[in-house]
Each structure stands twice: as C-alpha cells, then as structure tokens.
Short mmCIF file of C-alpha atoms and ligand atoms in Angstrom, two decimals:
data_model
loop_
_atom_site.label_atom_id
_atom_site.label_comp_id
_atom_site.label_asym_id
_atom_site.label_seq_id
_atom_site.Cartn_x
_atom_site.Cartn_y
_atom_site.Cartn_z
CA MET A 1 96.08 80.75 97.97
CA ALA A 2 97.13 84.18 96.79
CA ALA A 3 99.72 86.05 98.82
CA MET A 4 98.28 88.62 101.18
CA LEU A 5 99.37 92.23 100.98
CA ARG A 6 99.24 94.41 104.09
CA TYR A 7 100.20 97.97 104.82
CA LEU A 8 100.42 100.58 107.54
CA THR A 9 100.42 104.27 106.73
CA ILE A 10 102.53 106.57 108.91
CA PRO A 11 102.26 110.36 108.47
CA VAL A 12 105.79 111.81 108.32
CA THR A 13 107.41 115.25 108.05
CA PRO A 14 105.74 118.61 108.88
CA PHE A 15 103.63 118.04 105.71
CA ALA A 16 101.97 114.92 107.23
CA GLN A 17 102.98 112.89 104.21
CA ASN A 18 101.54 109.36 104.13
CA CYS A 19 104.57 107.08 104.23
CA SER A 20 103.42 103.45 103.96
CA LEU A 21 105.02 100.27 105.17
CA LEU A 22 103.90 97.56 102.77
CA TRP A 23 104.44 93.87 103.39
CA CYS A 24 103.68 90.34 102.26
CA GLU A 25 101.92 88.58 105.12
CA ALA A 26 103.35 85.18 104.17
CA THR A 27 107.00 86.21 104.29
CA ARG A 28 106.96 89.47 106.35
CA GLN A 29 109.16 90.94 103.62
CA ALA A 30 108.48 94.69 103.50
CA ALA A 31 108.99 97.80 101.40
CA VAL A 32 108.54 101.39 102.50
CA ILE A 33 106.81 103.80 100.13
CA ASP A 34 107.88 107.46 100.28
CA PRO A 35 110.02 107.75 103.42
CA GLY A 36 110.11 111.54 103.30
CA GLY A 37 111.51 111.84 106.82
CA ASP A 38 111.04 110.72 110.43
CA ILE A 39 113.05 107.63 109.57
CA ASP A 40 113.38 106.51 113.19
CA THR A 41 109.59 106.45 113.59
CA VAL A 42 109.20 104.39 110.43
CA LEU A 43 111.89 101.93 111.50
CA ALA A 44 110.35 101.58 114.97
CA GLU A 45 107.01 100.63 113.37
CA SER A 46 108.73 98.17 111.07
CA ASP A 47 110.46 96.54 114.07
CA ARG A 48 107.25 96.49 116.10
CA LEU A 49 105.52 94.63 113.27
CA GLY A 50 108.43 92.21 112.94
CA LEU A 51 109.01 93.11 109.31
CA ALA A 52 112.11 92.53 107.22
CA LEU A 53 112.42 95.91 105.51
CA GLY A 54 114.23 95.35 102.25
CA GLN A 55 113.32 98.12 99.77
CA ILE A 56 112.44 101.78 99.35
CA TRP A 57 109.83 102.63 96.71
CA LEU A 58 109.28 106.23 95.62
CA THR A 59 106.23 107.74 93.91
CA HIS A 60 108.02 111.02 93.16
CA ALA A 61 110.94 113.09 94.40
CA HIS A 62 109.38 115.98 96.31
CA ILE A 63 111.10 116.52 99.66
CA ASP A 64 108.21 115.27 101.82
CA HIS A 65 108.18 111.96 99.89
CA ALA A 66 111.85 111.35 99.12
CA GLY A 67 113.72 113.42 101.71
CA GLY A 68 114.63 110.47 103.93
CA ALA A 69 115.30 107.97 101.14
CA GLY A 70 119.02 108.61 100.75
CA GLU A 71 119.69 108.38 104.48
CA LEU A 72 117.55 105.28 104.94
CA ALA A 73 119.14 103.56 101.94
CA GLU A 74 122.60 104.21 103.35
CA ARG A 75 121.76 103.25 106.93
CA LEU A 76 120.20 99.89 106.04
CA GLY A 77 121.82 99.24 102.68
CA LEU A 78 118.45 99.26 100.91
CA PRO A 79 117.80 99.66 97.18
CA ILE A 80 115.81 102.72 96.05
CA VAL A 81 113.18 101.75 93.46
CA GLY A 82 111.62 104.58 91.47
CA PRO A 83 110.46 107.05 90.62
CA HIS A 84 110.45 107.47 86.80
CA PRO A 85 113.53 109.26 85.37
CA GLY A 86 111.38 112.34 84.67
CA ASP A 87 111.97 113.24 88.34
CA GLN A 88 115.78 113.25 88.13
CA PHE A 89 115.83 117.05 88.46
CA TRP A 90 113.76 116.89 91.65
CA ILE A 91 116.15 114.29 93.11
CA ASP A 92 119.12 116.50 92.25
CA ALA A 93 117.33 119.40 93.96
CA LEU A 94 116.63 117.55 97.25
CA PRO A 95 119.33 119.49 99.18
CA GLN A 96 117.79 122.80 98.03
CA GLN A 97 114.24 121.54 98.65
CA SER A 98 115.15 120.67 102.26
CA GLN A 99 116.57 124.17 102.83
CA MET A 100 113.62 125.88 101.21
CA PHE A 101 111.03 124.06 103.33
CA GLY A 102 113.03 123.92 106.56
CA PHE A 103 113.50 120.15 106.47
CA PRO A 104 116.53 118.34 107.90
CA PRO A 105 119.30 118.19 105.28
CA ALA A 106 118.35 115.73 102.51
CA ARG A 107 120.78 114.17 100.13
CA ALA A 108 120.47 113.49 96.43
CA PHE A 109 120.86 109.87 95.32
CA THR A 110 120.74 107.69 92.26
CA PRO A 111 117.86 105.20 92.31
CA THR A 112 118.97 101.58 92.17
CA ARG A 113 116.19 101.06 89.64
CA TRP A 114 114.16 103.61 87.69
CA LEU A 115 110.53 102.70 87.05
CA TYR A 116 108.54 102.88 83.82
CA ASP A 117 104.87 102.48 82.96
CA GLY A 118 103.96 98.80 82.91
CA ASP A 119 106.78 97.68 85.22
CA THR A 120 106.09 95.47 88.19
CA VAL A 121 107.59 95.58 91.67
CA SER A 122 107.49 92.76 94.20
CA VAL A 123 107.65 92.44 97.95
CA GLY A 124 107.83 88.87 99.20
CA GLU A 125 105.20 86.95 97.22
CA CYS A 126 103.16 90.05 96.35
CA THR A 127 103.51 91.84 93.03
CA LEU A 128 102.27 95.35 92.24
CA GLN A 129 101.88 97.11 88.90
CA VAL A 130 103.61 100.41 88.18
CA ARG A 131 101.79 103.18 86.29
CA HIS A 132 103.52 106.35 85.16
CA CYS A 133 101.19 109.20 86.16
CA PRO A 134 102.86 112.52 85.25
CA GLY A 135 101.30 115.92 85.88
CA HIS A 136 102.13 116.71 89.53
CA THR A 137 105.75 115.89 88.66
CA PRO A 138 107.02 114.54 85.31
CA GLY A 139 108.30 111.30 86.84
CA HIS A 140 105.47 110.46 89.22
CA VAL A 141 104.55 106.76 89.47
CA VAL A 142 101.72 104.90 91.20
CA PHE A 143 101.86 101.42 92.74
CA HIS A 144 98.77 99.28 92.16
CA SER A 145 97.80 95.92 93.60
CA ALA A 146 94.91 94.65 91.49
CA GLN A 147 94.64 91.68 93.83
CA ALA A 148 94.33 93.74 97.02
CA LYS A 149 92.41 96.51 95.21
CA ARG A 150 94.77 99.11 96.61
CA ALA A 151 96.72 101.90 94.88
CA PHE A 152 99.43 104.07 96.40
CA VAL A 153 99.02 107.25 94.39
CA GLY A 154 101.30 109.83 96.02
CA ASP A 155 100.25 113.36 95.08
CA VAL A 156 98.29 112.51 91.92
CA LEU A 157 94.87 112.34 93.58
CA PHE A 158 93.48 113.08 97.04
CA ALA A 159 90.11 112.56 98.69
CA GLY A 160 88.23 115.55 97.28
CA SER A 161 91.20 117.13 95.51
CA ILE A 162 94.04 116.60 93.04
CA GLY A 163 97.77 117.24 93.06
CA ARG A 164 99.22 120.72 92.57
CA THR A 165 100.56 121.45 89.11
CA ASP A 166 102.14 124.86 89.73
CA PHE A 167 105.62 123.48 90.44
CA PRO A 168 108.34 123.26 87.75
CA GLY A 169 107.45 120.41 85.41
CA GLY A 170 103.82 120.36 86.54
CA ASP A 171 101.12 120.01 83.87
CA HIS A 172 97.42 120.20 84.68
CA ASP A 173 96.13 118.52 81.51
CA GLN A 174 98.64 115.72 81.94
CA LEU A 175 97.53 115.22 85.55
CA ILE A 176 93.87 114.95 84.55
CA ALA A 177 94.81 112.46 81.84
CA SER A 178 96.81 110.42 84.35
CA ILE A 179 93.84 110.28 86.70
CA THR A 180 91.17 109.49 84.10
CA GLN A 181 93.20 107.18 81.86
CA ARG A 182 95.44 105.39 84.34
CA LEU A 183 93.70 105.49 87.74
CA TRP A 184 90.01 105.16 86.86
CA PRO A 185 90.54 101.90 84.92
CA MET A 186 91.83 100.32 88.15
CA GLY A 187 88.18 100.15 89.19
CA ASP A 188 85.63 102.08 91.25
CA ASP A 189 86.07 99.78 94.24
CA THR A 190 89.84 100.29 94.43
CA VAL A 191 90.91 102.03 97.63
CA PHE A 192 93.68 104.55 97.12
CA ILE A 193 96.23 105.77 99.64
CA PRO A 194 97.08 109.38 98.78
CA GLY A 195 100.23 111.23 99.74
CA HIS A 196 98.29 113.38 102.18
CA GLY A 197 94.98 113.00 104.01
CA PRO A 198 92.50 110.15 104.24
CA GLU A 199 91.99 107.18 101.92
CA SER A 200 89.12 107.09 99.45
CA THR A 201 88.00 104.99 96.49
CA PHE A 202 88.24 105.85 92.80
CA GLY A 203 84.46 105.41 92.51
CA ARG A 204 83.82 107.97 95.21
CA GLU A 205 86.16 110.49 93.56
CA ARG A 206 84.60 109.88 90.15
CA ARG A 207 81.25 110.80 91.65
CA SER A 208 82.16 113.68 93.94
CA ASN A 209 85.66 115.08 93.42
CA PRO A 210 85.14 118.67 92.19
CA PHE A 211 88.29 118.53 90.03
CA VAL A 212 87.69 115.23 88.25
CA GLY A 213 84.11 114.30 89.15
CA GLY A 214 82.06 113.13 86.19
CA THR A 215 85.10 112.16 84.16
ZN1 ZN B 301 104.49 116.17 95.66
ZN1 ZN B 302 103.36 115.51 98.97
#
C-alpha cells in the first residue's frame, strides 16, 4: 500500500502565514514547511502529534515564511531544504526584513540543500515533487504530492487571488506562467495549501479566480 501523507496547517506570525507540519503516517517522520515564526507553537503541535520533526522545507524566503527557519534549524539541528537559489538575496535580507515588518530578529542562513525544478523531497516513505514557480519571488518553489493530490504553493496562488509581484525580483508575467504552466497541470482536483488564507482546488481557481480564471 502507498505511504500516507498527512499535514496540519498552523497560521504563524502577524501575517497569519500557513506553516504546515507534513508527515508520513507510516513512520511519523515529519517536515515543517515555512516556519516563519512562532516556533514554540509549531514544536508544541509536533510534540502533541508525536511526530519526529527532521527537516525544514521553504517555499521562498520572505520573512513570514522563512523568519524562524534559522533559529529552528539551530535549536533542533535540522537541515533547511529550499528554496531555489534565486531567493538568496531575500535570505541575506532576513535581518532587515524582520526590522522592517516588526518581527522578532531573524537570522540569515545557508540552506543545507537548494531546490531546483524537477527535484524530489521525501519525508518518511512519502515523496513530493518540487516545481520552481518564480514570479512572486525569483526562487519560489512549490511542493506537490501527486499521490495525495495536495500542493503547498506558498505565495504563488491563493483562493481568489494571486501572489504580489511588486517586491524586488517580482514579475507578473512570470507568476502567471508559473500558475498556468506548472500548477494547472497538477490537475483540477488537486487541493492547494496557500501561504495565507483558506485551501482551494486548482479547478475552482481556473473557473473563478479573477486573476487567472479562464486560463
Ligand atoms: Zn511572500
Ligand atoms: Zn507570505
């Protein structure tokens, strides 16, 4: 039988960023996606669920997604996986980002492993596909489980909206291409977990999202 993937989404930081604990039901091995902050809350949930948290995965390096990664990695000795090297400048700017947005001090770090389009990442017996989806940031990646029909898309796409592209390195046309060429092919019935707000499906967004509907 195929390994079962589970997840729990925990809103963190003043930006209510959807940090997700992701685990393989068979082994209870877990990864955390985008621990932007509120590390103690995330760790308490991981303990409550009896998970063995072993990795940090990052979609992109904005403060609300990556602000807690350096501290968490150091506290638990965890590897940081992702994002794509296009976000190096955002990682380097984490200390300034935390000041600018009034976050607790965040530290820059060097990912243990950069991610590229077509890579795979694994947690326990579950494997997810990595897609490079630039536009919101140059190094944004998305984690896709074809088996579970789930995609963790960070700030690429939201229920009824799309990611901002007015930050340094943002590119609207690139974002639209990422959504239509890399997310839509994952299938209309795929549920996506965005970086902010409620889940939706790609099919629903294709029909009704005012920014990418009908594409
Ligand atoms: Zn962002
Ligand atoms: Zn965000």
